[in-house]
Amino acid sequence: MNKIFLFALVLLLAACGAPDKEEVTIYTHRHYDVDQQIFEDFEEETGIHVNVVKASADELIERLQSEGDQSPADLLMTVDAGRLVRAADAGLLQPITSETVTSTIPEKLRANDNSWVGLTKRARIIVYSPERVNPENLSTYEGLMDSTWNDRLLIRSSGNIYNQSLMASVIANLGEETARAWASGVVENFARTPSGNDRDQVKAILAGEGDLAVINTYYLGLLLNSSDQQEAQAGEAVKIFWPNQNDRGAHINVSGVGLTANAPNAENAVRLIEFLISKEVQELYASANFEYPANPNAAVSDQLKSWGEFKEDDLALNRLGELNDEAVTIFDEVGWP
């Protein structure tokens, strides 16, 4: 009788299947090799499997909206604070309850309700050809509208979120009227119609198509450490200038992550966020992808050290998302393609 009972129990357990595997699902716009390594390290340390879905931030936000409370996503990761603010405003995120997060990441790098948190910082700076530009003529973002730079300035299109957030920071700091004048002046100084990504702007300096460009810092790190000879030469052909060091400081943005409103594995998601902001992982971001750590206790890489220390804008990054519509409107008004 006992044997029959045990056999039936085995059959019942087999029919029910093994317990569900611990997991967390992340929708991410980041596309860097180091991220996969970090997720694998998290799996090894915790036993929690990380499911990764990649697409653009706008596509991921639209997917979250269409999936509603049936979404499998626990986390949304983007490369810009503006998109995280957009997701939060759409009701797609919920507050992250974690003392580790609030005690580790500075307030300006988090949402007001802690629904998203910055993971890495990237400054948007000026790079220039030392052969054709005297750095004494450089000063601020606003200085780029000066006629000195007519037909010499390279920058991405207005559709790029990094430029939209830079514009939002100008609006927040100086007001719409000054921001509109700045954008109009920059358009007048274009060396060419905006095209390509930040790396392409630096390559254009090497090719003599322009003399200075506005780019994110980590792109320069990627160029300098590229196995592609042309990319490495482009990186070596420019020097960095930190804008606005005598006033508000250089504009920064973050790559960040938000906890989705309907996260089916919220506890695991918070564990992953805490892992991502740990000192060890933050230093890996810095060394592998040349991003500045959001955790102030993490050390920067040798490459980042070589660029020197700089003053950064203390603007709360929520403002980048809140002023995005105004930024896009100004771009349209001044004819920034």
mmCIF file of C-alpha atoms in Angstrom:
data_model
loop_
_atom_site.group_PDB
_atom_site.id
_atom_site.type_symbol
_atom_site.label_atom_id
_atom_site.label_comp_id
_atom_site.label_asym_id
_atom_site.label_seq_id
_atom_site.Cartn_x
_atom_site.Cartn_y
_atom_site.Cartn_z
ATOM 1 C CA MET A 1 0.000 0.000 0.000
ATOM 2 C CA ASN A 2 2.828 2.369 0.900
ATOM 3 C CA LYS A 3 4.554 1.600 -2.400
ATOM 4 C CA ILE A 4 1.392 2.371 -4.335
ATOM 5 C CA PHE A 5 0.970 5.643 -2.416
ATOM 6 C CA LEU A 6 4.563 6.685 -3.068
ATOM 7 C CA PHE A 7 4.270 5.852 -6.748
ATOM 8 C CA ALA A 8 1.103 7.944 -7.016
ATOM 9 C CA LEU A 9 2.828 10.813 -5.225
ATOM 10 C CA VAL A 10 5.712 10.693 -7.679
ATOM 11 C CA LEU A 11 3.277 10.791 -10.602
ATOM 12 C CA LEU A 12 1.444 13.751 -9.032
ATOM 13 C CA LEU A 13 4.650 15.720 -8.523
ATOM 14 C CA ALA A 14 5.749 14.968 -12.071
ATOM 15 C CA ALA A 15 2.419 16.189 -13.417
ATOM 16 C CA CYS A 16 2.690 19.401 -11.425
ATOM 17 C CA GLY A 17 6.200 19.999 -12.715
ATOM 18 C CA ALA A 18 9.216 21.411 -10.908
ATOM 19 C CA PRO A 19 8.930 24.692 -8.979
ATOM 20 C CA ASP A 20 9.108 27.824 -11.160
ATOM 21 C CA LYS A 21 12.632 29.051 -11.766
ATOM 22 C CA GLU A 22 13.547 32.350 -10.125
ATOM 23 C CA GLU A 23 13.793 35.002 -12.826
ATOM 24 C CA VAL A 24 13.650 38.685 -13.683
ATOM 25 C CA THR A 25 12.841 40.223 -17.070
ATOM 26 C CA ILE A 26 14.455 43.440 -18.244
ATOM 27 C CA TYR A 27 13.443 45.532 -21.245
ATOM 28 C CA THR A 28 16.613 47.367 -22.245
ATOM 29 C CA HIS A 29 17.796 49.929 -24.764
ATOM 30 C CA ARG A 30 21.427 49.358 -23.750
ATOM 31 C CA HIS A 31 23.404 47.319 -26.276
ATOM 32 C CA TYR A 32 26.813 46.871 -24.697
ATOM 33 C CA ASP A 33 28.718 43.612 -24.208
ATOM 34 C CA VAL A 34 29.466 44.489 -20.592
ATOM 35 C CA ASP A 35 25.757 44.369 -19.748
ATOM 36 C CA GLN A 36 25.491 40.694 -20.672
ATOM 37 C CA GLN A 37 28.532 39.934 -18.538
ATOM 38 C CA ILE A 38 26.941 41.767 -15.605
ATOM 39 C CA PHE A 39 23.658 39.883 -15.991
ATOM 40 C CA GLU A 40 25.544 36.569 -16.060
ATOM 41 C CA ASP A 41 27.432 37.557 -12.903
ATOM 42 C CA PHE A 42 24.102 38.340 -11.214
ATOM 43 C CA GLU A 43 22.700 34.949 -12.230
ATOM 44 C CA GLU A 44 25.759 33.180 -10.846
ATOM 45 C CA GLU A 45 25.619 35.082 -7.553
ATOM 46 C CA THR A 46 21.865 34.830 -6.938
ATOM 47 C CA GLY A 47 20.539 31.961 -9.026
ATOM 48 C CA ILE A 48 18.015 34.366 -10.544
ATOM 49 C CA HIS A 49 17.810 34.058 -14.330
ATOM 50 C CA VAL A 50 17.805 37.332 -16.281
ATOM 51 C CA ASN A 51 15.595 37.479 -19.369
ATOM 52 C CA VAL A 52 16.717 40.287 -21.682
ATOM 53 C CA VAL A 53 14.529 41.982 -24.308
ATOM 54 C CA LYS A 54 16.288 44.615 -26.446
ATOM 55 C CA ALA A 55 14.765 47.416 -28.507
ATOM 56 C CA SER A 56 14.771 51.208 -28.637
ATOM 57 C CA ALA A 57 13.436 53.004 -25.579
ATOM 58 C CA ASP A 58 10.386 54.302 -27.454
ATOM 59 C CA GLU A 59 9.566 50.804 -28.728
ATOM 60 C CA LEU A 60 9.908 49.344 -25.241
ATOM 61 C CA ILE A 61 7.688 52.026 -23.723
ATOM 62 C CA GLU A 62 5.044 51.382 -26.391
ATOM 63 C CA ARG A 63 5.296 47.654 -25.686
ATOM 64 C CA LEU A 64 4.784 48.197 -21.968
ATOM 65 C CA GLN A 65 1.724 50.314 -22.717
ATOM 66 C CA SER A 66 0.204 47.725 -25.040
ATOM 67 C CA GLU A 67 0.926 44.805 -22.686
ATOM 68 C CA GLY A 68 -0.609 46.549 -19.682
ATOM 69 C CA ASP A 69 -0.884 44.446 -16.527
ATOM 70 C CA GLN A 70 -0.007 41.341 -18.562
ATOM 71 C CA SER A 71 3.518 42.560 -19.267
ATOM 72 C CA PRO A 72 6.307 40.158 -18.279
ATOM 73 C CA ALA A 73 8.725 43.077 -17.845
ATOM 74 C CA ASP A 74 10.092 43.821 -14.390
ATOM 75 C CA LEU A 75 12.573 46.535 -15.354
ATOM 76 C CA LEU A 76 12.917 49.170 -18.058
ATOM 77 C CA MET A 77 16.476 50.277 -18.830
ATOM 78 C CA THR A 78 17.188 53.252 -21.084
ATOM 79 C CA VAL A 79 20.194 55.353 -22.061
ATOM 80 C CA ASP A 80 18.580 58.667 -21.139
ATOM 81 C CA ALA A 81 16.715 60.111 -18.162
ATOM 82 C CA GLY A 82 14.156 61.731 -20.472
ATOM 83 C CA ARG A 83 12.729 58.391 -21.583
ATOM 84 C CA LEU A 84 12.497 57.180 -17.988
ATOM 85 C CA VAL A 85 10.561 60.303 -17.068
ATOM 86 C CA ARG A 86 8.247 59.652 -20.022
ATOM 87 C CA ALA A 87 7.612 56.103 -18.833
ATOM 88 C CA ALA A 88 6.959 57.280 -15.280
ATOM 89 C CA ASP A 89 4.547 59.983 -16.482
ATOM 90 C CA ALA A 90 2.667 57.319 -18.449
ATOM 91 C CA GLY A 91 2.128 55.305 -15.260
ATOM 92 C CA LEU A 92 4.429 52.517 -16.402
ATOM 93 C CA LEU A 93 6.741 52.597 -13.365
ATOM 94 C CA GLN A 94 6.360 52.204 -9.604
ATOM 95 C CA PRO A 95 8.540 53.414 -6.710
ATOM 96 C CA ILE A 96 11.614 51.345 -5.871
ATOM 97 C CA THR A 97 11.600 50.537 -2.171
ATOM 98 C CA SER A 98 15.232 50.067 -1.256
ATOM 99 C CA GLU A 99 17.367 51.705 1.396
ATOM 100 C CA THR A 100 20.396 50.599 -0.623
ATOM 101 C CA VAL A 101 19.245 52.648 -3.613
ATOM 102 C CA THR A 102 18.380 55.804 -1.676
ATOM 103 C CA SER A 103 21.582 55.713 0.367
ATOM 104 C CA THR A 104 23.842 54.955 -2.611
ATOM 105 C CA ILE A 105 22.665 57.047 -5.559
ATOM 106 C CA PRO A 106 22.540 60.866 -5.253
ATOM 107 C CA GLU A 107 19.055 62.361 -5.212
ATOM 108 C CA LYS A 108 19.512 64.316 -8.452
ATOM 109 C CA LEU A 109 20.150 61.022 -10.282
ATOM 110 C CA ARG A 110 16.851 59.477 -9.143
ATOM 111 C CA ALA A 111 13.179 60.081 -9.866
ATOM 112 C CA ASN A 112 11.289 62.169 -7.329
ATOM 113 C CA ASP A 113 9.348 59.052 -6.321
ATOM 114 C CA ASN A 114 12.315 56.691 -6.855
ATOM 115 C CA SER A 115 10.533 54.943 -9.719
ATOM 116 C CA TRP A 116 13.796 55.063 -11.669
ATOM 117 C CA VAL A 117 17.439 55.405 -10.762
ATOM 118 C CA GLY A 118 20.565 56.384 -12.676
ATOM 119 C CA LEU A 119 23.145 53.651 -13.210
ATOM 120 C CA THR A 120 25.870 55.446 -15.151
ATOM 121 C CA LYS A 121 26.627 59.063 -16.003
ATOM 122 C CA ARG A 122 27.782 60.434 -19.314
ATOM 123 C CA ALA A 123 28.746 64.070 -19.795
ATOM 124 C CA ARG A 124 27.913 65.839 -23.068
ATOM 125 C CA ILE A 125 31.042 67.756 -23.872
ATOM 126 C CA ILE A 126 32.972 69.539 -26.627
ATOM 127 C CA VAL A 127 35.797 67.853 -28.523
ATOM 128 C CA TYR A 128 38.004 69.772 -30.903
ATOM 129 C CA SER A 129 40.920 69.528 -33.282
ATOM 130 C CA PRO A 130 43.958 70.962 -31.453
ATOM 131 C CA GLU A 131 45.462 71.797 -34.845
ATOM 132 C CA ARG A 132 42.555 74.022 -35.912
ATOM 133 C CA VAL A 133 40.969 75.238 -32.664
ATOM 134 C CA ASN A 134 42.474 77.372 -29.924
ATOM 135 C CA PRO A 135 40.882 76.083 -26.673
ATOM 136 C CA GLU A 136 41.071 79.623 -25.267
ATOM 137 C CA ASN A 137 38.211 80.436 -27.640
ATOM 138 C CA LEU A 138 36.026 77.770 -26.010
ATOM 139 C CA SER A 139 33.978 78.478 -22.902
ATOM 140 C CA THR A 140 30.354 77.299 -22.655
ATOM 141 C CA TYR A 141 27.602 75.546 -24.584
ATOM 142 C CA GLU A 142 26.206 79.022 -25.192
ATOM 143 C CA GLY A 143 29.537 80.039 -26.711
ATOM 144 C CA LEU A 144 28.952 77.622 -29.576
ATOM 145 C CA MET A 145 26.551 80.150 -31.122
ATOM 146 C CA ASP A 146 29.428 82.598 -31.608
ATOM 147 C CA SER A 147 30.324 83.430 -35.222
ATOM 148 C CA THR A 148 33.839 82.105 -34.515
ATOM 149 C CA TRP A 149 32.432 78.640 -35.173
ATOM 150 C CA ASN A 150 30.592 79.403 -38.401
ATOM 151 C CA ASP A 151 30.712 76.353 -40.726
ATOM 152 C CA ARG A 152 32.880 74.519 -38.172
ATOM 153 C CA LEU A 153 30.517 72.865 -35.675
ATOM 154 C CA LEU A 154 29.454 69.210 -35.846
ATOM 155 C CA ILE A 155 26.536 67.776 -33.868
ATOM 156 C CA ARG A 156 23.807 65.155 -34.193
ATOM 157 C CA SER A 157 20.241 65.752 -35.317
ATOM 158 C CA SER A 158 17.522 67.232 -33.130
ATOM 159 C CA GLY A 159 15.784 63.851 -33.127
ATOM 160 C CA ASN A 160 18.556 62.491 -30.950
ATOM 161 C CA ILE A 161 17.522 62.198 -27.295
ATOM 162 C CA TYR A 162 20.953 63.303 -26.064
ATOM 163 C CA ASN A 163 20.541 66.629 -27.852
ATOM 164 C CA GLN A 164 16.961 66.956 -26.665
ATOM 165 C CA SER A 165 18.115 66.533 -23.082
ATOM 166 C CA LEU A 166 20.959 69.009 -23.586
ATOM 167 C CA MET A 167 18.409 71.502 -24.890
ATOM 168 C CA ALA A 168 16.144 70.755 -21.917
ATOM 169 C CA SER A 169 19.033 71.567 -19.584
ATOM 170 C CA VAL A 170 19.620 74.886 -21.359
ATOM 171 C CA ILE A 171 15.918 75.738 -20.989
ATOM 172 C CA ALA A 172 15.965 74.780 -17.304
ATOM 173 C CA ASN A 173 19.061 76.846 -16.575
ATOM 174 C CA LEU A 174 18.635 79.859 -18.838
ATOM 175 C CA GLY A 175 14.996 80.024 -19.919
ATOM 176 C CA GLU A 176 13.207 79.398 -23.219
ATOM 177 C CA GLU A 177 14.150 82.687 -24.908
ATOM 178 C CA THR A 178 17.884 82.168 -24.381
ATOM 179 C CA ALA A 179 17.574 78.500 -25.342
ATOM 180 C CA ARG A 180 15.859 79.449 -28.606
ATOM 181 C CA ALA A 181 18.591 81.971 -29.423
ATOM 182 C CA TRP A 182 21.237 79.381 -28.618
ATOM 183 C CA ALA A 183 19.695 76.745 -30.859
ATOM 184 C CA SER A 184 19.338 79.227 -33.712
ATOM 185 C CA GLY A 185 22.975 80.250 -33.367
ATOM 186 C CA VAL A 186 24.156 76.638 -33.353
ATOM 187 C CA VAL A 187 22.206 75.943 -36.553
ATOM 188 C CA GLU A 188 23.949 78.909 -38.189
ATOM 189 C CA ASN A 189 27.316 77.349 -37.321
ATOM 190 C CA PHE A 190 26.683 73.828 -38.652
ATOM 191 C CA ALA A 191 29.637 72.495 -40.642
ATOM 192 C CA ARG A 192 27.197 70.136 -42.386
ATOM 193 C CA THR A 193 23.630 68.913 -42.040
ATOM 194 C CA PRO A 194 23.524 66.780 -38.869
ATOM 195 C CA SER A 195 23.956 63.069 -39.555
ATOM 196 C CA GLY A 196 25.284 59.965 -37.853
ATOM 197 C CA ASN A 197 26.015 59.251 -34.209
ATOM 198 C CA ASP A 198 28.515 60.859 -31.858
ATOM 199 C CA ARG A 199 31.379 58.760 -33.160
ATOM 200 C CA ASP A 200 30.620 59.971 -36.679
ATOM 201 C CA GLN A 201 31.020 63.584 -35.536
ATOM 202 C CA VAL A 202 34.536 62.829 -34.301
ATOM 203 C CA LYS A 203 35.381 60.989 -37.509
ATOM 204 C CA ALA A 204 34.217 64.069 -39.420
ATOM 205 C CA ILE A 205 36.736 66.184 -37.491
ATOM 206 C CA LEU A 206 39.500 63.782 -38.545
ATOM 207 C CA ALA A 207 38.274 64.053 -42.147
ATOM 208 C CA GLY A 208 38.388 67.852 -41.978
ATOM 209 C CA GLU A 209 34.613 68.312 -42.367
ATOM 210 C CA GLY A 210 34.460 70.344 -39.162
ATOM 211 C CA ASP A 211 36.691 71.506 -36.342
ATOM 212 C CA LEU A 212 34.732 70.804 -33.167
ATOM 213 C CA ALA A 213 31.816 68.643 -32.073
ATOM 214 C CA VAL A 214 29.418 67.982 -29.211
ATOM 215 C CA ILE A 215 29.467 64.357 -28.049
ATOM 216 C CA ASN A 216 28.941 62.116 -25.020
ATOM 217 C CA THR A 217 32.144 61.274 -23.186
ATOM 218 C CA TYR A 218 31.848 57.502 -23.425
ATOM 219 C CA TYR A 219 31.849 57.627 -27.226
ATOM 220 C CA LEU A 220 35.353 59.084 -27.129
ATOM 221 C CA GLY A 221 36.439 56.243 -24.850
ATOM 222 C CA LEU A 222 35.018 53.719 -27.310
ATOM 223 C CA LEU A 223 36.862 55.374 -30.188
ATOM 224 C CA LEU A 224 40.207 55.532 -28.408
ATOM 225 C CA ASN A 225 39.973 51.865 -27.456
ATOM 226 C CA SER A 226 38.547 50.607 -30.738
ATOM 227 C CA SER A 227 40.207 47.807 -32.697
ATOM 228 C CA ASP A 228 39.247 49.727 -35.843
ATOM 229 C CA GLN A 229 42.275 51.820 -36.849
ATOM 230 C CA GLN A 230 40.218 54.652 -38.334
ATOM 231 C CA GLU A 231 38.115 54.956 -35.176
ATOM 232 C CA ALA A 232 41.207 54.986 -32.957
ATOM 233 C CA GLN A 233 42.796 57.669 -35.161
ATOM 234 C CA ALA A 234 39.631 59.759 -34.913
ATOM 235 C CA GLY A 235 39.728 59.553 -31.130
ATOM 236 C CA GLU A 236 43.384 60.521 -31.041
ATOM 237 C CA ALA A 237 42.760 63.489 -33.351
ATOM 238 C CA VAL A 238 40.692 65.427 -30.801
ATOM 239 C CA LYS A 239 40.945 66.816 -27.289
ATOM 240 C CA ILE A 240 38.235 67.323 -24.661
ATOM 241 C CA PHE A 241 36.933 70.655 -23.471
ATOM 242 C CA TRP A 242 34.669 70.746 -20.406
ATOM 243 C CA PRO A 243 32.033 73.476 -20.944
ATOM 244 C CA ASN A 244 30.613 75.878 -18.345
ATOM 245 C CA GLN A 245 33.226 75.177 -15.688
ATOM 246 C CA ASN A 246 32.951 78.726 -14.357
ATOM 247 C CA ASP A 247 29.182 78.557 -13.884
ATOM 248 C CA ARG A 248 26.695 75.666 -13.804
ATOM 249 C CA GLY A 249 29.016 72.898 -14.994
ATOM 250 C CA ALA A 250 28.928 70.367 -17.829
ATOM 251 C CA HIS A 251 25.606 68.781 -18.756
ATOM 252 C CA ILE A 252 25.246 65.177 -17.643
ATOM 253 C CA ASN A 253 22.696 62.504 -18.397
ATOM 254 C CA VAL A 254 22.302 58.959 -17.158
ATOM 255 C CA SER A 255 21.732 55.476 -18.363
ATOM 256 C CA GLY A 256 19.134 54.302 -15.871
ATOM 257 C CA VAL A 257 16.585 51.696 -14.872
ATOM 258 C CA GLY A 258 12.978 51.832 -13.683
ATOM 259 C CA LEU A 259 10.787 49.307 -11.871
ATOM 260 C CA THR A 260 7.717 48.550 -13.997
ATOM 261 C CA ALA A 261 4.265 49.158 -12.543
ATOM 262 C CA ASN A 262 3.164 45.550 -13.027
ATOM 263 C CA ALA A 263 6.461 43.789 -12.348
ATOM 264 C CA PRO A 264 5.672 40.099 -11.731
ATOM 265 C CA ASN A 265 9.069 39.624 -10.067
ATOM 266 C CA ALA A 266 9.449 42.928 -8.241
ATOM 267 C CA GLU A 267 11.577 41.555 -5.405
ATOM 268 C CA ASN A 268 14.052 40.006 -7.840
ATOM 269 C CA ALA A 269 14.032 43.221 -9.851
ATOM 270 C CA VAL A 270 15.032 45.286 -6.822
ATOM 271 C CA ARG A 271 17.810 42.793 -6.078
ATOM 272 C CA LEU A 272 19.116 43.295 -9.618
ATOM 273 C CA ILE A 273 19.000 47.096 -9.273
ATOM 274 C CA GLU A 274 20.944 46.883 -6.017
ATOM 275 C CA PHE A 275 23.475 44.641 -7.760
ATOM 276 C CA LEU A 276 23.832 47.117 -10.636
ATOM 277 C CA ILE A 277 24.626 50.023 -8.317
ATOM 278 C CA SER A 278 27.152 48.067 -6.250
ATOM 279 C CA LYS A 279 30.710 49.422 -6.234
ATOM 280 C CA GLU A 280 32.107 46.438 -8.127
ATOM 281 C CA VAL A 281 29.571 46.577 -10.960
ATOM 282 C CA GLN A 282 29.784 50.363 -11.209
ATOM 283 C CA GLU A 283 33.540 50.117 -11.669
ATOM 284 C CA LEU A 284 33.002 47.511 -14.374
ATOM 285 C CA TYR A 285 30.745 49.939 -16.264
ATOM 286 C CA ALA A 286 33.513 52.547 -15.985
ATOM 287 C CA SER A 287 36.335 50.318 -17.186
ATOM 288 C CA ALA A 288 34.489 48.423 -19.916
ATOM 289 C CA ASN A 289 32.253 51.146 -21.356
ATOM 290 C CA PHE A 290 33.923 54.386 -20.198
ATOM 291 C CA GLU A 291 30.847 55.606 -18.319
ATOM 292 C CA TYR A 292 31.064 57.546 -15.073
ATOM 293 C CA PRO A 293 29.688 55.636 -12.061
ATOM 294 C CA ALA A 294 26.443 56.884 -10.515
ATOM 295 C CA ASN A 295 27.665 55.412 -7.227
ATOM 296 C CA PRO A 296 30.024 58.077 -5.850
ATOM 297 C CA ASN A 297 32.018 55.429 -3.975
ATOM 298 C CA ALA A 298 33.022 53.650 -7.179
ATOM 299 C CA ALA A 299 36.352 54.489 -8.776
ATOM 300 C CA VAL A 300 36.607 55.744 -12.355
ATOM 301 C CA SER A 301 38.785 53.978 -14.906
ATOM 302 C CA ASP A 302 42.232 55.131 -16.002
ATOM 303 C CA GLN A 303 40.743 56.364 -19.269
ATOM 304 C CA LEU A 304 38.268 58.579 -17.427
ATOM 305 C CA LYS A 305 40.986 59.800 -15.059
ATOM 306 C CA SER A 306 43.057 60.894 -18.048
ATOM 307 C CA TRP A 307 40.335 63.405 -18.972
ATOM 308 C CA GLY A 308 40.633 65.099 -15.588
ATOM 309 C CA GLU A 309 38.069 66.145 -13.030
ATOM 310 C CA PHE A 310 35.212 68.426 -13.984
ATOM 311 C CA LYS A 311 32.305 70.336 -12.512
ATOM 312 C CA GLU A 312 28.939 68.861 -13.459
ATOM 313 C CA ASP A 313 25.550 70.529 -13.671
ATOM 314 C CA ASP A 314 23.522 69.829 -10.508
ATOM 315 C CA LEU A 315 20.199 70.033 -12.340
ATOM 316 C CA ALA A 316 17.794 67.320 -11.180
ATOM 317 C CA LEU A 317 17.518 64.957 -14.130
ATOM 318 C CA ASN A 318 13.739 64.788 -13.861
ATOM 319 C CA ARG A 319 13.790 68.174 -15.578
ATOM 320 C CA LEU A 320 15.247 66.639 -18.743
ATOM 321 C CA GLY A 321 12.073 64.669 -19.277
ATOM 322 C CA GLU A 322 9.718 67.372 -18.064
ATOM 323 C CA LEU A 323 11.105 69.863 -20.596
ATOM 324 C CA ASN A 324 11.481 67.449 -23.517
ATOM 325 C CA ASP A 325 8.413 68.720 -25.398
ATOM 326 C CA GLU A 326 9.628 72.313 -25.117
ATOM 327 C CA ALA A 327 13.057 71.261 -26.359
ATOM 328 C CA VAL A 328 11.633 69.522 -29.429
ATOM 329 C CA THR A 329 9.415 72.529 -30.171
ATOM 330 C CA ILE A 330 12.386 74.900 -30.137
ATOM 331 C CA PHE A 331 14.386 72.608 -32.412
ATOM 332 C CA ASP A 332 11.509 72.644 -34.886
ATOM 333 C CA GLU A 333 11.133 76.423 -34.691
ATOM 334 C CA VAL A 334 14.799 77.134 -35.472
ATOM 335 C CA GLY A 335 15.083 74.528 -38.220
ATOM 336 C CA TRP A 336 17.502 72.130 -36.500
ATOM 337 C CA PRO A 337 17.086 68.977 -38.635
#
